Amino acid sequence: MSASGAALPLRFDGKVALVTGAGGGLGRTYALLFAERGAAVVVNDLGGSIKGEGKSSSAADRVVEEIRARGGKAVPNYDSVEQGEKIVQTALDAYGRIDIVINNAGILRDRSFARTSDLDWDLIQRVHLRGSFKVTRAAWNHMRNQKYGRIIMTASSSGIYGNFGQANYSAAKLGLLGLSNTLAIEGQKYNIQCNTIAPTADSRLTQTVLPQELLDALKPEFVAPLVVWLCHESCQENGSLFDVGAGWIGKLRWERTLGATVRQKDQQMTPEAVRDNWERICNFENATKPKSSKEAISTLYEVLNKLDEKQGVSMNPTSGSIQTSTSSIDPAEAIGKKIPLTEYTYTNLQPILYALGVGMTTKDPDHLKFLFEGNEEFSCLPTFGVIPAQDAMNGALASIPGLNIDFTKVLHGEQYLKMHKPLPTSGTLKSKGTIADILDKGSGAVILLDVHTYNEKDLVCYNQFSIFVVGAGGFGGKRTSDKVKVTMNPPNRPPDAIMSDITSVDQAALYRLNGDWNPLHIDPNFAAFGGFKKPILHGLCSMGFAARHVLKQYANNDVTNFKAIKVRFAKPVIPGQTLETEMWRDGNFIHLQTKVKETNEIVLAGAYVVLGETVYKPKTNGIGMREELQSDLVFAEVSRRIKNVGKELVKKVNAIFQWDITKDGNTAAQWTIDLKNGSGELYKGAARHRADTIFTLSDDDFVQVVSGKLDPQKAFFAGQLKVKGNIMLSQKLEMILKDYAKL
Ligand code: NAI
């Protein structure tokens, strides 16, 4: 096949590659190829025998000469890899940097295990494992500081599968894979990538082991291109293992059987139980392929869930992913049962803590009345009404006869809150809970828990918690109930207003101080057990954000105007993500849905707020009622350009950009330029596929930037322009936006 028309060749100009053991065999080939592609190369070789005896400078010198003769750049180094610092210093002295480390040097001291001496063992570990450690550690900080590094470890099929007579070598070689796996994790955030290869090639190491006709087909040149590709800055592979030889390359990964749990709750685990389950333990049908230790460990969590009902791990209030349950529900016995009265005493502190927990800030002057007890209008946010009621749900459910619930399977599905009176800013509230109804949804049961909260004799608020118990359905109950406070889908038109807030990375850490102590929201290990990448935000916290968005947009933050809210918790939120509430006004009824802006996923669905009948002044900067934006004109022109040259742009740019245009601090319009799919497209609204870069700036600043009056870099540093995602891609925008000054 002809290479013409292919993408650009992979070059390493300006990069410095260090190859250990490069005086011959595979290492020499790597060094030659890197040099041919523009890298300056440090050719390291101790120049000893196969068994690691003796030393000489000639091996490294020969290869350096070869490279120079071909017009490349190279310097020799004759130290043993155990002198990692010295070898890296050679790179720094000669070229001032180090970008690539190929840990390749190796020796063999094959012996059957019984005859393996201490020296046989130690020498092999020292050259392969310790040597790779020493060289890599010496280069690591330089790579970290420059935020770029590529490392290769050299394993062997003997390490992966074992090989007679190579106990010492196999141990070292698989040790290198373990080292590589961890470096891949630790280096990731510094753009240091580490991969491992298990090569097969003709060299002095294999000449005594493999037949000549096979060796002829196993040129080192059939391995080197993989190493070079893995080290290129455009290659994103990290933490992987490749089998390579004869021009063939394959990737390896771990596989694990579904396995079997061989113990029962409160019973001893026995060797006999292991024996009896042996077939299941070893059966690879439907095997899984865990990619990380977290993923591997999450299985244990599911096992514990199944076994230890009484561990009290509550998944509420959010959605989770656990499939089986040991719950049993008897609706006839449970429905109508009362939960023992709970009492909640609080001072000014708790409503303030709650307001901070749902993202209120002194940066917003009109938040002060929720944050400062000395403020004339000091008030309690209406959604604080869930706090006194939540105790009824957390503890007391367990005491209800007929509800034998596995609390590890409990998800908080929906929430309804109705205000009867504004909440006092301190005092003692009493809550009475009742099991209003229980629904059978097949895959699970929904328990409707009604909680009425009183201040003395006055009803202050009413909550309905919808609690989904995974796996507890199928008891022959009804599917719906007139007790349910139903969700409502938003109207089929663009939202009338949008308000967004970035949650802090500590949002859940703060919100939990309101009394929801579930470790799912703070402990990374616990969250991993539950199948989440990170601790997740409380669903009720997201609800608090959405409620105050509506309160501000349509009720001037007047808590007496807030009558009710209903939400369904559709997806988890990771603290640090941006919550964006879309609102549609229909009289005093406000439909809403809240999305995570970064992923465009709806997290609060079918939601609404009911406001009081009293007159309120809607803001004029909501999307539905805004005046024309200047940026609209620019986007109209962009659309015209994309129609003309979209295809070409898709080829060159290959990215999706989203603009959030603000006016008076609120999002006034969203535009997406998709230069990744088809022949390019511009459309209004958030990106339908994940945006690579999201820009947020005001309508005025946007026009200033595209007309060349405001330098985007300065705008960025001044905080006028916010960029999320791949910032480097912004450079490609010039192709689309340049020459606007002429507009
Ligand atoms: P080779 O013997 O041609 O190259 C290894 C080089 O490392 C030699 O030039 C040697 O002088 C040098 N070296 C040995 N100890 C050193 C030390 N302490 N410090 C610096 N340099 C040292 O062998 P080959 O086949 O090119 O091996 C390269 C790597 O690939 C080795 O790690 C080997 O274990 C591995 N490997 C090779 C396979 C093959 O089929 N050739 C199979 C599996 C793994």
mmCIF file of N, CA and C in Angstrom, residues 66-166:
data_model
loop_
_atom_site.group_PDB
_atom_site.id
_atom_site.type_symbol
_atom_site.label_atom_id
_atom_site.label_comp_id
_atom_site.label_asym_id
_atom_site.label_seq_id
_atom_site.Cartn_x
_atom_site.Cartn_y
_atom_site.Cartn_z
ATOM 1 N N GLU A 66 27.487 5.149 14.081
ATOM 2 C CA GLU A 66 26.503 4.799 13.038
ATOM 3 C C GLU A 66 25.464 5.916 12.882
ATOM 4 N N ILE A 67 24.982 6.409 14.026
ATOM 5 C CA ILE A 67 23.958 7.462 13.999
ATOM 6 C C ILE A 67 24.529 8.730 13.388
ATOM 7 N N ARG A 68 25.707 9.089 13.842
ATOM 8 C CA ARG A 68 26.325 10.335 13.333
ATOM 9 C C ARG A 68 26.589 10.230 11.837
ATOM 10 N N ALA A 69 27.038 9.031 11.412
ATOM 11 C CA ALA A 69 27.325 8.842 9.986
ATOM 12 C C ALA A 69 26.072 9.058 9.146
ATOM 13 N N ARG A 70 24.914 8.773 9.757
ATOM 14 C CA ARG A 70 23.665 8.972 9.009
ATOM 15 C C ARG A 70 23.094 10.378 9.208
ATOM 16 N N GLY A 71 23.897 11.226 9.860
ATOM 17 C CA GLY A 71 23.449 12.620 10.026
ATOM 18 C C GLY A 71 22.638 12.851 11.284
ATOM 19 N N GLY A 72 22.598 11.869 12.182
ATOM 20 C CA GLY A 72 21.807 12.030 13.411
ATOM 21 C C GLY A 72 22.644 12.543 14.566
ATOM 22 N N LYS A 73 21.937 12.797 15.687
ATOM 23 C CA LYS A 73 22.617 13.310 16.876
ATOM 24 C C LYS A 73 22.666 12.217 17.940
ATOM 25 N N ALA A 74 23.852 11.943 18.492
ATOM 26 C CA ALA A 74 23.931 10.931 19.552
ATOM 27 C C ALA A 74 25.174 11.133 20.394
ATOM 28 N N VAL A 75 25.061 10.755 21.677
ATOM 29 C CA VAL A 75 26.253 10.691 22.537
ATOM 30 C C VAL A 75 26.264 9.333 23.224
ATOM 31 N N PRO A 76 27.455 8.816 23.534
ATOM 32 C CA PRO A 76 27.515 7.521 24.214
ATOM 33 C C PRO A 76 27.492 7.679 25.738
ATOM 34 N N ASN A 77 27.127 6.619 26.409
ATOM 35 C CA ASN A 77 27.289 6.522 27.862
ATOM 36 C C ASN A 77 27.594 5.072 28.171
ATOM 37 N N TYR A 78 28.598 4.843 29.041
ATOM 38 C CA TYR A 78 29.067 3.468 29.261
ATOM 39 C C TYR A 78 28.741 2.946 30.659
ATOM 40 N N ASP A 79 27.898 3.661 31.407
ATOM 41 C CA ASP A 79 27.608 3.233 32.779
ATOM 42 C C ASP A 79 26.614 2.085 32.802
ATOM 43 N N SER A 80 26.680 1.360 33.917
ATOM 44 C CA SER A 80 25.654 0.330 34.102
ATOM 45 C C SER A 80 24.339 1.038 34.450
ATOM 46 N N VAL A 81 23.226 0.420 34.066
ATOM 47 C CA VAL A 81 21.923 1.028 34.366
ATOM 48 C C VAL A 81 21.725 1.230 35.863
ATOM 49 N N GLU A 82 22.519 0.539 36.658
ATOM 50 C CA GLU A 82 22.395 0.768 38.102
ATOM 51 C C GLU A 82 22.864 2.170 38.479
ATOM 52 N N GLN A 83 23.576 2.817 37.569
ATOM 53 C CA GLN A 83 24.022 4.213 37.781
ATOM 54 C C GLN A 83 23.066 5.154 37.034
ATOM 55 N N GLY A 84 21.802 5.012 37.286
ATOM 56 C CA GLY A 84 20.797 5.772 36.540
ATOM 57 C C GLY A 84 21.059 7.265 36.479
ATOM 58 N N GLU A 85 21.466 7.843 37.614
ATOM 59 C CA GLU A 85 21.691 9.294 37.670
ATOM 60 C C GLU A 85 22.735 9.731 36.638
ATOM 61 N N LYS A 86 23.802 8.930 36.563
ATOM 62 C CA LYS A 86 24.906 9.312 35.664
ATOM 63 C C LYS A 86 24.443 9.283 34.204
ATOM 64 N N ILE A 87 23.635 8.290 33.890
ATOM 65 C CA ILE A 87 23.202 8.147 32.488
ATOM 66 C C ILE A 87 22.304 9.329 32.117
ATOM 67 N N VAL A 88 21.381 9.670 33.026
ATOM 68 C CA VAL A 88 20.482 10.801 32.747
ATOM 69 C C VAL A 88 21.294 12.099 32.688
ATOM 70 N N GLN A 89 22.326 12.174 33.532
ATOM 71 C CA GLN A 89 23.166 13.377 33.516
ATOM 72 C C GLN A 89 23.825 13.559 32.149
ATOM 73 N N THR A 90 24.191 12.434 31.510
ATOM 74 C CA THR A 90 24.796 12.520 30.176
ATOM 75 C C THR A 90 23.824 13.219 29.221
ATOM 76 N N ALA A 91 22.556 12.878 29.334
ATOM 77 C CA ALA A 91 21.547 13.514 28.470
ATOM 78 C C ALA A 91 21.459 14.998 28.771
ATOM 79 N N LEU A 92 21.449 15.323 30.064
ATOM 80 C CA LEU A 92 21.296 16.732 30.446
ATOM 81 C C LEU A 92 22.523 17.537 30.015
ATOM 82 N N ASP A 93 23.709 16.941 30.221
ATOM 83 C CA ASP A 93 24.934 17.660 29.843
ATOM 84 C C ASP A 93 24.988 17.909 28.338
ATOM 85 N N ALA A 94 24.604 16.868 27.585
ATOM 86 C CA ALA A 94 24.743 16.988 26.127
ATOM 87 C C ALA A 94 23.618 17.807 25.509
ATOM 88 N N TYR A 95 22.393 17.622 26.016
ATOM 89 C CA TYR A 95 21.240 18.219 25.312
ATOM 90 C C TYR A 95 20.319 19.053 26.204
ATOM 91 N N GLY A 96 20.574 19.050 27.511
ATOM 92 C CA GLY A 96 19.806 19.921 28.406
ATOM 93 C C GLY A 96 18.430 19.415 28.775
ATOM 94 N N ARG A 97 18.036 18.236 28.347
ATOM 95 C CA ARG A 97 16.723 17.718 28.729
ATOM 96 C C ARG A 97 16.664 16.206 28.547
ATOM 97 N N ILE A 98 15.588 15.624 29.029
ATOM 98 C CA ILE A 98 15.363 14.193 28.813
ATOM 99 C C ILE A 98 13.853 13.987 28.637
ATOM 100 N N ASP A 99 13.461 13.395 27.522
ATOM 101 C CA ASP A 99 12.032 13.246 27.233
ATOM 102 C C ASP A 99 11.576 11.796 27.222
ATOM 103 N N ILE A 100 12.493 10.932 26.803
ATOM 104 C CA ILE A 100 12.098 9.537 26.557
ATOM 105 C C ILE A 100 13.114 8.603 27.195
ATOM 106 N N VAL A 101 12.627 7.611 27.921
ATOM 107 C CA VAL A 101 13.532 6.604 28.493
ATOM 108 C C VAL A 101 13.083 5.231 28.028
ATOM 109 N N ILE A 102 13.980 4.526 27.360
ATOM 110 C CA ILE A 102 13.682 3.151 26.957
ATOM 111 C C ILE A 102 14.531 2.235 27.828
ATOM 112 N N ASN A 103 13.891 1.569 28.765
ATOM 113 C CA ASN A 103 14.594 0.632 29.643
ATOM 114 C C ASN A 103 14.715 -0.696 28.910
ATOM 115 N N ASN A 104 15.871 -0.929 28.365
ATOM 116 C CA ASN A 104 16.034 -2.068 27.463
ATOM 117 C C ASN A 104 17.194 -2.976 27.861
ATOM 118 N N ALA A 105 18.190 -2.409 28.575
ATOM 119 C CA ALA A 105 19.386 -3.196 28.881
ATOM 120 C C ALA A 105 19.003 -4.505 29.553
ATOM 121 N N GLY A 106 19.704 -5.565 29.217
ATOM 122 C CA GLY A 106 19.353 -6.828 29.845
ATOM 123 C C GLY A 106 20.445 -7.872 29.698
ATOM 124 N N ILE A 107 20.397 -8.818 30.617
ATOM 125 C CA ILE A 107 21.312 -9.963 30.563
ATOM 126 C C ILE A 107 20.500 -11.214 30.881
ATOM 127 N N LEU A 108 21.127 -12.356 30.678
ATOM 128 C CA LEU A 108 20.475 -13.624 31.032
ATOM 129 C C LEU A 108 21.406 -14.441 31.916
ATOM 130 N N ARG A 109 20.877 -15.095 32.911
ATOM 131 C CA ARG A 109 21.643 -16.099 33.670
ATOM 132 C C ARG A 109 20.709 -17.273 33.914
ATOM 133 N N ASP A 110 20.427 -17.984 32.811
ATOM 134 C CA ASP A 110 19.447 -19.073 32.877
ATOM 135 C C ASP A 110 19.989 -20.265 33.668
ATOM 136 N N ARG A 111 19.165 -20.785 34.551
ATOM 137 C CA ARG A 111 19.488 -21.988 35.352
ATOM 138 C C ARG A 111 18.139 -22.593 35.738
ATOM 139 N N SER A 112 18.111 -23.904 35.870
ATOM 140 C CA SER A 112 16.894 -24.473 36.453
ATOM 141 C C SER A 112 16.790 -23.914 37.876
ATOM 142 N N PHE A 113 15.606 -23.849 38.400
ATOM 143 C CA PHE A 113 15.407 -23.153 39.669
ATOM 144 C C PHE A 113 16.295 -23.704 40.778
ATOM 145 N N ALA A 114 16.404 -25.040 40.808
ATOM 146 C CA ALA A 114 17.171 -25.677 41.882
ATOM 147 C C ALA A 114 18.628 -25.216 41.871
ATOM 148 N N ARG A 115 19.145 -24.863 40.699
ATOM 149 C CA ARG A 115 20.560 -24.490 40.595
ATOM 150 C C ARG A 115 20.793 -22.991 40.567
ATOM 151 N N THR A 116 19.728 -22.252 40.734
ATOM 152 C CA THR A 116 19.876 -20.792 40.695
ATOM 153 C C THR A 116 20.612 -20.305 41.948
ATOM 154 N N SER A 117 21.751 -19.657 41.736
ATOM 155 C CA SER A 117 22.528 -19.170 42.886
ATOM 156 C C SER A 117 22.046 -17.782 43.287
ATOM 157 N N ASP A 118 22.508 -17.332 44.434
ATOM 158 C CA ASP A 118 22.173 -15.969 44.868
ATOM 159 C C ASP A 118 22.630 -14.961 43.818
ATOM 160 N N LEU A 119 23.837 -15.209 43.261
ATOM 161 C CA LEU A 119 24.363 -14.263 42.273
ATOM 162 C C LEU A 119 23.482 -14.241 41.018
ATOM 163 N N ASP A 120 23.055 -15.458 40.587
ATOM 164 C CA ASP A 120 22.168 -15.536 39.412
ATOM 165 C C ASP A 120 20.901 -14.714 39.656
ATOM 166 N N TRP A 121 20.397 -14.860 40.832
ATOM 167 C CA TRP A 121 19.154 -14.132 41.158
ATOM 168 C C TRP A 121 19.413 -12.622 41.225
ATOM 169 N N ASP A 122 20.419 -12.271 42.026
ATOM 170 C CA ASP A 122 20.633 -10.848 42.306
ATOM 171 C C ASP A 122 21.026 -10.062 41.061
ATOM 172 N N LEU A 123 21.934 -10.641 40.252
ATOM 173 C CA LEU A 123 22.399 -9.896 39.071
ATOM 174 C C LEU A 123 21.230 -9.580 38.139
ATOM 175 N N ILE A 124 20.380 -10.561 37.964
ATOM 176 C CA ILE A 124 19.235 -10.360 37.058
ATOM 177 C C ILE A 124 18.306 -9.269 37.605
ATOM 178 N N GLN A 125 18.006 -9.337 38.900
ATOM 179 C CA GLN A 125 17.112 -8.307 39.472
ATOM 180 C C GLN A 125 17.779 -6.931 39.359
ATOM 181 N N ARG A 126 19.095 -6.911 39.570
ATOM 182 C CA ARG A 126 19.787 -5.607 39.587
ATOM 183 C C ARG A 126 19.788 -4.949 38.212
ATOM 184 N N VAL A 127 20.081 -5.742 37.185
ATOM 185 C CA VAL A 127 20.155 -5.134 35.850
ATOM 186 C C VAL A 127 18.739 -4.766 35.352
ATOM 187 N N HIS A 128 17.829 -5.714 35.430
ATOM 188 C CA HIS A 128 16.505 -5.464 34.823
ATOM 189 C C HIS A 128 15.650 -4.553 35.693
ATOM 190 N N LEU A 129 15.362 -5.006 36.908
ATOM 191 C CA LEU A 129 14.356 -4.305 37.721
ATOM 192 C C LEU A 129 14.950 -3.064 38.383
ATOM 193 N N ARG A 130 16.077 -3.273 39.079
ATOM 194 C CA ARG A 130 16.670 -2.132 39.789
ATOM 195 C C ARG A 130 17.197 -1.107 38.782
ATOM 196 N N GLY A 131 17.813 -1.597 37.692
ATOM 197 C CA GLY A 131 18.344 -0.698 36.670
ATOM 198 C C GLY A 131 17.243 0.177 36.072
ATOM 199 N N SER A 132 16.123 -0.430 35.740
ATOM 200 C CA SER A 132 15.010 0.346 35.151
ATOM 201 C C SER A 132 14.498 1.360 36.164
ATOM 202 N N PHE A 133 14.432 0.941 37.426
ATOM 203 C CA PHE A 133 14.003 1.861 38.489
ATOM 204 C C PHE A 133 14.953 3.054 38.583
ATOM 205 N N LYS A 134 16.261 2.764 38.591
ATOM 206 C CA LYS A 134 17.243 3.836 38.818
ATOM 207 C C LYS A 134 17.246 4.844 37.662
ATOM 208 N N VAL A 135 17.223 4.333 36.442
ATOM 209 C CA VAL A 135 17.263 5.240 35.290
ATOM 210 C C VAL A 135 15.970 6.070 35.249
ATOM 211 N N THR A 136 14.849 5.395 35.460
ATOM 212 C CA THR A 136 13.565 6.088 35.347
ATOM 213 C C THR A 136 13.417 7.119 36.455
ATOM 214 N N ARG A 137 13.842 6.750 37.669
ATOM 215 C CA ARG A 137 13.707 7.712 38.768
ATOM 216 C C ARG A 137 14.557 8.960 38.518
ATOM 217 N N ALA A 138 15.725 8.737 37.925
ATOM 218 C CA ALA A 138 16.595 9.892 37.661
ATOM 219 C C ALA A 138 15.964 10.835 36.639
ATOM 220 N N ALA A 139 15.166 10.286 35.736
ATOM 221 C CA ALA A 139 14.556 11.124 34.681
ATOM 222 C C ALA A 139 13.218 11.721 35.122
ATOM 223 N N TRP A 140 12.597 11.111 36.137
ATOM 224 C CA TRP A 140 11.195 11.393 36.474
ATOM 225 C C TRP A 140 10.901 12.876 36.734
ATOM 226 N N ASN A 141 11.693 13.484 37.608
ATOM 227 C CA ASN A 141 11.375 14.876 37.954
ATOM 228 C C ASN A 141 11.531 15.827 36.782
ATOM 229 N N HIS A 142 12.482 15.516 35.900
ATOM 230 C CA HIS A 142 12.630 16.361 34.705
ATOM 231 C C HIS A 142 11.384 16.253 33.842
ATOM 232 N N MET A 143 10.887 15.037 33.722
ATOM 233 C CA MET A 143 9.674 14.823 32.925
ATOM 234 C C MET A 143 8.487 15.516 33.573
ATOM 235 N N ARG A 144 8.385 15.391 34.888
ATOM 236 C CA ARG A 144 7.290 16.036 35.624
ATOM 237 C C ARG A 144 7.302 17.533 35.389
ATOM 238 N N ASN A 145 8.491 18.116 35.538
ATOM 239 C CA ASN A 145 8.579 19.571 35.426
ATOM 240 C C ASN A 145 8.217 20.057 34.031
ATOM 241 N N GLN A 146 8.590 19.261 33.026
ATOM 242 C CA GLN A 146 8.299 19.722 31.660
ATOM 243 C C GLN A 146 6.944 19.208 31.181
ATOM 244 N N LYS A 147 6.250 18.483 32.040
ATOM 245 C CA LYS A 147 4.926 17.935 31.724
ATOM 246 C C LYS A 147 4.927 17.121 30.427
ATOM 247 N N TYR A 148 5.956 16.358 30.253
ATOM 248 C CA TYR A 148 6.016 15.456 29.114
ATOM 249 C C TYR A 148 7.059 14.384 29.397
ATOM 250 N N GLY A 149 6.693 13.168 29.171
ATOM 251 C CA GLY A 149 7.661 12.090 29.314
ATOM 252 C C GLY A 149 7.063 10.804 28.765
ATOM 253 N N ARG A 150 7.911 10.000 28.151
ATOM 254 C CA ARG A 150 7.455 8.691 27.654
ATOM 255 C C ARG A 150 8.475 7.654 28.123
ATOM 256 N N ILE A 151 7.954 6.581 28.733
ATOM 257 C CA ILE A 151 8.844 5.566 29.295
ATOM 258 C C ILE A 151 8.420 4.200 28.761
ATOM 259 N N ILE A 152 9.402 3.395 28.427
ATOM 260 C CA ILE A 152 9.110 2.014 28.023
ATOM 261 C C ILE A 152 9.832 1.076 28.984
ATOM 262 N N MET A 153 9.107 0.067 29.449
ATOM 263 C CA MET A 153 9.724 -1.018 30.206
ATOM 264 C C MET A 153 9.765 -2.235 29.285
ATOM 265 N N THR A 154 10.800 -3.040 29.446
ATOM 266 C CA THR A 154 10.901 -4.224 28.601
ATOM 267 C C THR A 154 10.668 -5.474 29.441
ATOM 268 N N ALA A 155 9.529 -6.086 29.227
ATOM 269 C CA ALA A 155 9.219 -7.347 29.902
ATOM 270 C C ALA A 155 9.558 -8.490 28.945
ATOM 271 N N SER A 156 8.924 -9.607 29.140
ATOM 272 C CA SER A 156 9.231 -10.747 28.285
ATOM 273 C C SER A 156 8.111 -11.766 28.418
ATOM 274 N N SER A 157 7.928 -12.558 27.372
ATOM 275 C CA SER A 157 6.897 -13.603 27.489
ATOM 276 C C SER A 157 7.251 -14.555 28.628
ATOM 277 N N SER A 158 8.538 -14.660 28.954
ATOM 278 C CA SER A 158 8.922 -15.531 30.087
ATOM 279 C C SER A 158 8.315 -15.013 31.381
ATOM 280 N N GLY A 159 8.228 -13.706 31.504
ATOM 281 C CA GLY A 159 7.606 -13.132 32.697
ATOM 282 C C GLY A 159 6.112 -13.358 32.685
ATOM 283 N N ILE A 160 5.506 -13.182 31.529
ATOM 284 C CA ILE A 160 4.047 -13.292 31.453
ATOM 285 C C ILE A 160 3.595 -14.736 31.665
ATOM 286 N N TYR A 161 4.295 -15.664 31.022
ATOM 287 C CA TYR A 161 3.813 -17.054 31.056
ATOM 288 C C TYR A 161 4.715 -17.999 31.852
ATOM 289 N N GLY A 162 5.938 -17.543 32.181
ATOM 290 C CA GLY A 162 6.905 -18.452 32.810
ATOM 291 C C GLY A 162 7.693 -19.197 31.729
ATOM 292 N N ASN A 163 8.909 -19.597 32.062
ATOM 293 C CA ASN A 163 9.709 -20.351 31.087
ATOM 294 C C ASN A 163 10.748 -21.165 31.845
ATOM 295 N N PHE A 164 10.891 -22.397 31.448
ATOM 296 C CA PHE A 164 11.812 -23.270 32.166
ATOM 297 C C PHE A 164 13.211 -22.655 32.212
ATOM 298 N N GLY A 165 13.819 -22.668 33.387
ATOM 299 C CA GLY A 165 15.200 -22.192 33.512
ATOM 300 C C GLY A 165 15.311 -20.677 33.658
ATOM 301 N N GLN A 166 14.185 -19.981 33.743
ATOM 302 C CA GLN A 166 14.269 -18.516 33.809
ATOM 303 C C GLN A 166 13.516 -17.938 35.006
#
